[in-house]
Amino acid sequence: MENAVNMAVAKFGKLDVMINNAVVIDKAKQSILENDATEFERVIRFSSCLGGIATHAYTCSKHGIIRLTRNAAVELGRYGIRINCVSTYFIQMQAGRDFFKMDDKEANSIYSNLKDRHLEFQDVANALLYLASDESKYVSGHNLLVDGGFTVTNPAFGLFAQSKI
């Protein structure tokens, strides 16, 4: 990390934005008892808005990032440094299709709260661009959900449940 920062500063004279994104998909485990301590010691710096769909270690690390973001925002705010994270919904990637054992057709049929819309890489890039811009100059310690409203709804229950039509 230090080498990357030094290279950017040497080349451009300063460093305005850093984005850390890592995806690790563990072997699917049905019970928390199947995990060992080393799986919980991994660090993943790009959060997820979903729970109950991956291993316990993965879920722990993802949700821990949100708290780490808030803690770092408090510590570094006094220097004018803003710290935020982005939590995304399912995005078409081979690793996700492999983990959930889906083909392309199944991956394209994943539930979306927004009619005829699915999360694309450009949506995530736009969110990151917003957080890196002066448009978000007073946003810090925030977990920006890029999930099309998925985390605020239950597609199978409630007044606005979607029909099968």
Coordinates of N, CA and C in Angstrom, one line a residue:
M1 N 0.8 -1.2 0.0 CA 0.0 0.0 0.0 C 0.9 1.3 0.0
E2 N 1.9 1.2 0.8 CA 2.8 2.4 0.9 C 3.5 2.7 -0.4
N3 N 3.9 1.6 -1.1 CA 4.5 1.8 -2.4 C 3.6 2.4 -3.4
A4 N 2.3 2.0 -3.4 CA 1.3 2.5 -4.3 C 1.1 4.0 -4.0
V5 N 1.0 4.4 -2.8 CA 0.8 5.8 -2.4 C 2.0 6.6 -2.9
N6 N 3.2 6.1 -2.6 CA 4.4 6.8 -2.9 C 4.6 7.0 -4.5
M7 N 4.2 6.0 -5.2 CA 4.2 6.0 -6.7 C 3.3 7.1 -7.2
A8 N 2.0 7.1 -6.7 CA 1.0 8.1 -7.1 C 1.5 9.5 -6.8
V9 N 2.0 9.7 -5.6 CA 2.5 11.1 -5.2 C 3.7 11.5 -6.1
A10 N 4.6 10.6 -6.4 CA 5.7 10.9 -7.2 C 5.3 11.2 -8.6
K11 N 4.3 10.5 -9.1 CA 3.9 10.7 -10.5 C 3.0 11.9 -10.7
F12 N 2.0 12.1 -9.7 CA 1.0 13.2 -9.8 C 1.2 14.3 -8.9
G13 N 2.1 14.2 -7.9 CA 2.3 15.3 -7.0 C 1.5 15.3 -5.8
K14 N 0.4 14.5 -5.8 CA -0.5 14.3 -4.6 C -1.4 13.1 -4.8
L15 N -2.1 12.7 -3.8 CA -3.0 11.6 -3.8 C -4.3 12.2 -3.3
D16 N -5.3 12.2 -4.2 CA -6.7 12.7 -3.8 C -7.6 11.6 -3.3
V17 N -7.6 10.5 -3.9 CA -8.5 9.4 -3.7 C -7.9 8.1 -3.7
M18 N -8.3 7.2 -2.8 CA -7.8 5.8 -2.8 C -9.1 5.0 -2.7
I19 N -9.1 4.0 -3.5 CA -10.3 3.0 -3.5 C -9.7 1.6 -3.3
N20 N -10.1 1.0 -2.3 CA -9.6 -0.4 -2.0 C -10.8 -1.3 -2.2
N21 N -10.6 -2.3 -3.1 CA -11.7 -3.2 -3.4 C -11.1 -4.6 -3.5
A22 N -11.6 -5.5 -2.8 CA -11.2 -6.9 -2.8 C -12.4 -7.8 -2.7
V23 N -12.4 -8.9 -3.4 CA -13.4 -9.8 -3.3 C -12.8 -11.2 -3.1
V24 N -13.3 -11.8 -2.0 CA -12.9 -13.2 -1.7 C -14.1 -14.0 -1.5
I25 N -14.3 -15.1 -2.2 CA -15.4 -15.9 -2.0 C -14.9 -17.2 -1.4
D26 N -15.4 -17.5 -0.2 CA -15.0 -18.7 0.5 C -15.8 -19.9 0.0
K27 N -15.4 -21.1 0.4 CA -16.2 -22.3 0.2 C -17.5 -22.1 1.0
A28 N -18.7 -22.5 0.4 CA -19.9 -22.3 1.1 C -20.0 -23.3 2.3
K29 N -20.4 -22.8 3.5 CA -20.4 -23.6 4.7 C -21.8 -23.3 5.3
Q30 N -22.5 -24.4 5.7 CA -23.8 -24.3 6.3 C -23.9 -23.9 7.7
S31 N -22.7 -24.0 8.4 CA -22.7 -23.8 9.9 C -21.5 -23.0 10.3
I32 N -21.7 -22.1 11.2 CA -20.6 -21.3 11.8 C -19.5 -22.2 12.4
L33 N -19.9 -23.4 12.8 CA -19.0 -24.3 13.4 C -18.0 -24.9 12.4
E34 N -18.3 -24.7 11.2 CA -17.4 -25.2 10.1 C -16.2 -24.3 9.8
N35 N -16.2 -23.1 10.5 CA -15.2 -22.1 10.2 C -14.1 -22.2 11.3
D36 N -12.9 -21.8 10.9 CA -11.8 -21.7 11.9 C -11.4 -20.2 12.0
A37 N -10.5 -19.9 12.9 CA -10.2 -18.5 13.2 C -9.5 -17.8 12.1
T38 N -8.8 -18.6 11.3 CA -8.0 -17.9 10.2 C -9.0 -17.3 9.1
E39 N -10.2 -17.9 9.0 CA -11.2 -17.4 8.1 C -11.7 -16.0 8.5
F40 N -11.8 -15.8 9.8 CA -12.3 -14.6 10.4 C -11.2 -13.5 10.4
E41 N -9.9 -13.9 10.2 CA -8.8 -12.9 10.3 C -8.6 -12.2 9.0
R42 N -9.3 -12.6 7.9 CA -9.1 -12.0 6.6 C -9.7 -10.6 6.7
V43 N -9.2 -9.7 5.9 CA -9.7 -8.3 5.8 C -10.2 -8.1 4.4
I44 N -11.5 -7.7 4.3 CA -12.1 -7.3 3.0 C -12.6 -5.9 3.1
R45 N -12.2 -5.0 2.2 CA -12.4 -3.6 2.4 C -13.5 -3.1 1.5
F46 N -14.3 -3.9 1.0 CA -15.5 -3.4 0.2 C -16.7 -4.1 0.7
S47 N -17.6 -3.3 1.3 CA -18.7 -4.0 2.1 C -19.8 -4.5 1.2
S48 N -20.7 -5.2 1.8 CA -21.8 -5.8 1.1 C -23.0 -5.5 1.8
C49 N -24.2 -5.3 1.1 CA -25.4 -5.0 1.8 C -26.2 -6.2 2.2
L50 N -25.7 -7.4 1.8 CA -26.5 -8.6 2.1 C -26.0 -9.4 3.2
G51 N -26.8 -10.0 3.9 CA -26.4 -11.0 5.0 C -27.1 -12.3 4.8
G52 N -26.5 -13.3 5.3 CA -27.1 -14.7 5.2 C -27.0 -15.3 3.9
I53 N -26.1 -14.8 3.0 CA -25.9 -15.4 1.7 C -24.5 -16.0 1.5
A54 N -23.7 -15.8 2.5 CA -22.3 -16.2 2.3 C -21.8 -16.8 3.6
T55 N -20.5 -17.1 3.7 CA -20.0 -17.7 4.9 C -20.0 -16.7 6.0
H56 N -19.9 -17.2 7.2 CA -19.9 -16.3 8.4 C -18.6 -15.4 8.4
A57 N -17.5 -16.0 8.0 CA -16.3 -15.2 8.0 C -16.4 -14.0 7.0
Y58 N -16.9 -14.3 5.9 CA -17.1 -13.3 4.8 C -18.1 -12.2 5.3
T59 N -19.2 -12.6 5.9 CA -20.2 -11.7 6.4 C -19.6 -10.8 7.5
C60 N -18.9 -11.5 8.4 CA -18.2 -10.7 9.5 C -17.3 -9.6 9.0
S61 N -16.5 -10.0 8.0 CA -15.6 -9.0 7.5 C -16.3 -7.9 6.8
K62 N -17.3 -8.2 6.0 CA -18.0 -7.2 5.3 C -18.7 -6.2 6.2
H63 N -19.4 -6.7 7.3 CA -20.0 -5.8 8.2 C -19.1 -5.1 9.1
G64 N -17.9 -5.7 9.4 CA -16.9 -5.0 10.1 C -16.3 -3.8 9.4
I65 N -16.3 -3.9 8.1 CA -15.8 -2.8 7.3 C -16.6 -1.5 7.5
I66 N -17.9 -1.7 7.7 CA -18.8 -0.5 7.9 C -18.4 0.2 9.2
R67 N -18.2 -0.6 10.3 CA -17.8 0.0 11.6 C -16.4 0.6 11.5
L68 N -15.5 -0.1 10.8 CA -14.1 0.4 10.6 C -14.2 1.8 9.8
T69 N -15.0 1.8 8.8 CA -15.2 3.1 8.0 C -15.6 4.2 9.0
R70 N -16.5 4.0 9.8 CA -17.0 5.0 10.7 C -15.9 5.4 11.7
N71 N -15.2 4.4 12.2 CA -14.1 4.7 13.2 C -13.0 5.5 12.5
A72 N -12.6 5.1 11.3 CA -11.6 5.9 10.6 C -12.0 7.3 10.2
A73 N -13.3 7.4 9.9 CA -13.8 8.8 9.6 C -13.7 9.7 10.8
V74 N -14.0 9.2 12.0 CA -13.9 10.0 13.2 C -12.4 10.4 13.4
E75 N -11.5 9.4 13.3 CA -10.1 9.7 13.6 C -9.5 10.6 12.5
L76 N -9.8 10.5 11.3 CA -9.1 11.2 10.2 C -9.8 12.5 9.8
G77 N -11.1 12.7 10.2 CA -11.8 13.9 9.9 C -11.1 15.1 10.3
R78 N -10.4 15.1 11.4 CA -9.7 16.3 11.8 C -8.6 16.8 10.8
Y79 N -8.2 15.9 9.9 CA -7.2 16.2 8.9 C -7.9 16.6 7.5
G80 N -9.2 16.6 7.5 CA -10.0 16.8 6.3 C -10.1 15.6 5.4
I81 N -9.8 14.5 5.9 CA -9.9 13.2 5.2 C -11.2 12.6 5.4
R82 N -11.9 12.3 4.3 CA -13.2 11.7 4.4 C -13.0 10.2 4.1
I83 N -13.7 9.4 4.9 CA -13.7 7.9 4.8 C -15.1 7.4 4.6
N84 N -15.4 6.7 3.5 CA -16.7 6.2 3.2 C -16.5 4.8 2.7
C85 N -17.6 4.0 2.6 CA -17.6 2.7 2.0 C -18.8 2.6 1.1
V86 N -18.8 1.6 0.2 CA -19.9 1.4 -0.7 C -20.2 -0.1 -0.5
S87 N -21.5 -0.3 -0.3 CA -22.1 -1.7 -0.2 C -22.9 -2.0 -1.4
T88 N -22.6 -3.0 -2.1 CA -23.4 -3.3 -3.4 C -24.3 -4.5 -3.2
Y89 N -25.2 -4.6 -4.1 CA -26.0 -5.8 -4.3 C -25.3 -6.8 -5.3
F90 N -25.9 -7.8 -5.6 CA -25.3 -8.8 -6.5 C -25.0 -8.2 -7.9
I91 N -23.8 -8.4 -8.3 CA -23.3 -7.9 -9.6 C -22.8 -9.1 -10.4
Q92 N -23.1 -9.1 -11.6 CA -22.7 -10.2 -12.5 C -21.1 -10.3 -12.5
M93 N -20.6 -11.3 -11.8 CA -19.2 -11.7 -11.8 C -19.1 -13.2 -11.8
Q94 N -18.1 -13.7 -12.4 CA -17.9 -15.2 -12.4 C -17.8 -15.7 -11.0
A95 N -17.1 -15.1 -10.1 CA -17.0 -15.6 -8.7 C -18.3 -15.7 -8.1
G96 N -19.2 -14.8 -8.3 CA -20.6 -14.9 -7.7 C -21.4 -16.0 -8.3
R97 N -21.3 -16.1 -9.6 CA -22.1 -17.2 -10.3 C -21.5 -18.5 -9.8
D98 N -20.2 -18.7 -9.7 CA -19.7 -19.9 -9.2 C -20.1 -20.2 -7.8
F99 N -20.1 -19.2 -6.9 CA -20.4 -19.5 -5.5 C -21.9 -19.9 -5.4
F100 N -22.8 -19.3 -6.1 CA -24.2 -19.6 -6.0 C -24.6 -20.7 -7.0
K101 N -23.6 -21.2 -7.8 CA -23.9 -22.3 -8.8 C -25.0 -21.9 -9.8
M102 N -24.8 -20.7 -10.4 CA -25.7 -20.1 -11.3 C -25.1 -20.1 -12.7
D103 N -25.9 -20.2 -13.7 CA -25.5 -19.9 -15.1 C -25.9 -18.5 -15.4
D104 N -25.6 -18.0 -16.6 CA -25.9 -16.6 -16.9 C -27.3 -16.3 -16.8
K105 N -28.2 -17.2 -17.3 CA -29.6 -17.0 -17.2 C -30.1 -16.8 -15.8
E106 N -29.7 -17.7 -14.9 CA -30.1 -17.6 -13.5 C -29.6 -16.3 -12.9
A107 N -28.4 -15.9 -13.2 CA -27.8 -14.7 -12.6 C -28.5 -13.5 -13.1
N108 N -29.0 -13.5 -14.4 CA -29.8 -12.4 -14.9 C -31.2 -12.3 -14.3
S109 N -31.6 -13.4 -13.7 CA -33.0 -13.4 -13.1 C -33.0 -13.1 -11.6
I110 N -31.9 -12.7 -11.1 CA -31.8 -12.3 -9.6 C -32.8 -11.2 -9.4
Y111 N -33.5 -11.3 -8.2 CA -34.5 -10.3 -7.9 C -33.9 -8.9 -7.9
S112 N -34.6 -8.0 -8.5 CA -34.3 -6.5 -8.5 C -35.5 -5.8 -8.0
N113 N -35.3 -4.9 -7.1 CA -36.4 -4.0 -6.6 C -36.8 -3.0 -7.7
L114 N -35.9 -2.6 -8.5 CA -36.1 -1.7 -9.6 C -36.5 -2.4 -10.9
K115 N -37.6 -2.2 -11.4 CA -38.1 -3.0 -12.6 C -37.2 -2.8 -13.7
D116 N -36.8 -4.0 -14.3 CA -36.0 -4.0 -15.5 C -34.6 -3.4 -15.3
R117 N -34.1 -3.4 -14.1 CA -32.8 -2.9 -13.8 C -32.0 -3.9 -13.0
H118 N -30.7 -4.0 -13.3 CA -29.8 -4.8 -12.6 C -28.5 -4.0 -12.4
L119 N -27.8 -4.3 -11.3 CA -26.6 -3.6 -10.9 C -25.5 -3.9 -12.0
E120 N -24.9 -2.9 -12.4 CA -23.7 -3.0 -13.4 C -22.5 -2.3 -12.8
F121 N -21.4 -2.7 -13.3 CA -20.1 -2.1 -12.8 C -20.1 -0.6 -12.8
Q122 N -20.7 -0.1 -13.9 CA -20.7 1.4 -14.0 C -21.5 2.1 -12.9
D123 N -22.5 1.4 -12.4 CA -23.3 1.9 -11.2 C -22.4 2.1 -10.0
V124 N -21.5 1.1 -9.8 CA -20.6 1.1 -8.7 C -19.5 2.2 -8.9
A125 N -19.0 2.3 -10.2 CA -18.1 3.3 -10.5 C -18.6 4.7 -10.3
N126 N -19.9 4.9 -10.7 CA -20.5 6.2 -10.5 C -20.6 6.6 -9.0
A127 N -21.0 5.6 -8.1 CA -21.0 5.8 -6.7 C -19.7 6.2 -6.2
L128 N -18.6 5.5 -6.6 CA -17.3 5.8 -6.1 C -16.9 7.2 -6.6
L129 N -17.2 7.5 -7.8 CA -16.9 8.9 -8.4 C -17.6 10.0 -7.6
Y130 N -18.8 9.7 -7.2 CA -19.5 10.7 -6.4 C -18.8 10.9 -5.0
L131 N -18.4 9.8 -4.4 CA -17.8 9.9 -3.1 C -16.4 10.5 -3.2
A132 N -15.7 10.4 -4.3 CA -14.4 11.0 -4.5 C -14.5 12.5 -5.0
S133 N -15.7 12.9 -5.3 CA -15.8 14.3 -5.9 C -16.1 15.3 -4.8
D134 N -16.1 16.6 -5.2 CA -16.4 17.7 -4.3 C -18.0 17.7 -4.0
E135 N -18.7 17.0 -4.8 CA -20.2 16.9 -4.6 C -20.5 16.2 -3.3
S136 N -19.6 15.4 -2.7 CA -19.8 14.8 -1.5 C -18.8 15.3 -0.4
K137 N -18.5 16.6 -0.5 CA -17.5 17.2 0.4 C -17.8 17.1 1.9
Y138 N -19.1 16.9 2.2 CA -19.5 16.8 3.6 C -20.1 15.5 3.9
V139 N -19.7 14.5 3.2 CA -20.1 13.1 3.4 C -18.9 12.3 3.9
S140 N -19.0 11.8 5.2 CA -17.9 11.0 5.7 C -18.5 10.1 6.7
G141 N -17.9 8.9 6.8 CA -18.4 7.9 7.7 C -19.6 7.2 7.2
H142 N -19.9 7.3 5.9 CA -21.1 6.8 5.3 C -20.9 5.5 4.6
N143 N -21.9 4.6 4.7 CA -22.0 3.4 3.9 C -23.0 3.6 2.8
L144 N -22.6 3.9 1.6 CA -23.5 4.2 0.5 C -23.9 2.9 -0.1
L145 N -25.2 2.6 0.0 CA -25.8 1.4 -0.5 C -26.1 1.6 -2.0
V146 N -25.6 0.7 -2.8 CA -25.8 0.7 -4.2 C -26.5 -0.7 -4.5
D147 N -27.8 -0.7 -4.1 CA -28.5 -1.9 -4.1 C -29.9 -1.8 -4.7
G148 N -30.2 -0.7 -5.3 CA -31.6 -0.5 -5.9 C -32.7 -0.6 -5.0
G149 N -32.5 -0.4 -3.7 CA -33.5 -0.5 -2.7 C -33.7 -1.9 -2.1
F150 N -32.9 -2.8 -2.5 CA -33.1 -4.2 -2.1 C -33.1 -4.3 -0.5
T151 N -32.2 -3.6 0.2 CA -32.1 -3.8 1.6 C -33.3 -3.2 2.4
V152 N -34.1 -2.5 1.7 CA -35.3 -1.9 2.4 C -36.6 -2.6 2.1
T153 N -36.5 -3.7 1.4 CA -37.7 -4.4 1.1 C -37.6 -5.9 1.2
N154 N -38.8 -6.5 1.3 CA -38.9 -8.0 1.3 C -39.7 -8.3 0.1
P155 N -39.1 -8.9 -0.9 CA -39.9 -9.1 -2.2 C -41.0 -10.1 -2.0
A156 N -41.1 -10.8 -1.0 CA -42.1 -11.8 -0.8 C -43.2 -11.4 0.1
F157 N -43.1 -10.3 0.8 CA -44.0 -10.0 1.9 C -44.3 -8.5 1.9
G158 N -45.5 -8.1 2.3 CA -45.8 -6.7 2.5 C -46.7 -6.1 1.5
L159 N -47.1 -4.9 1.7 CA -48.0 -4.1 0.9 C -47.5 -4.0 -0.5
F160 N -46.2 -3.9 -0.7 CA -45.7 -3.7 -2.1 C -45.0 -4.9 -2.6
A161 N -45.4 -6.1 -2.1 CA -44.8 -7.4 -2.7 C -45.0 -7.4 -4.2
Q162 N -44.0 -7.9 -4.9 CA -44.1 -8.0 -6.3 C -44.9 -9.3 -6.7
S163 N -45.8 -9.2 -7.6 CA -46.5 -10.3 -8.1 C -45.7 -11.1 -9.0
K164 N -46.1 -12.3 -9.3 CA -45.4 -13.2 -10.2 C -45.9 -13.0 -11.7
I165 N -46.7 -12.0 -11.9 CA -47.2 -11.8 -13.3 C -46.1 -11.3 -14.2

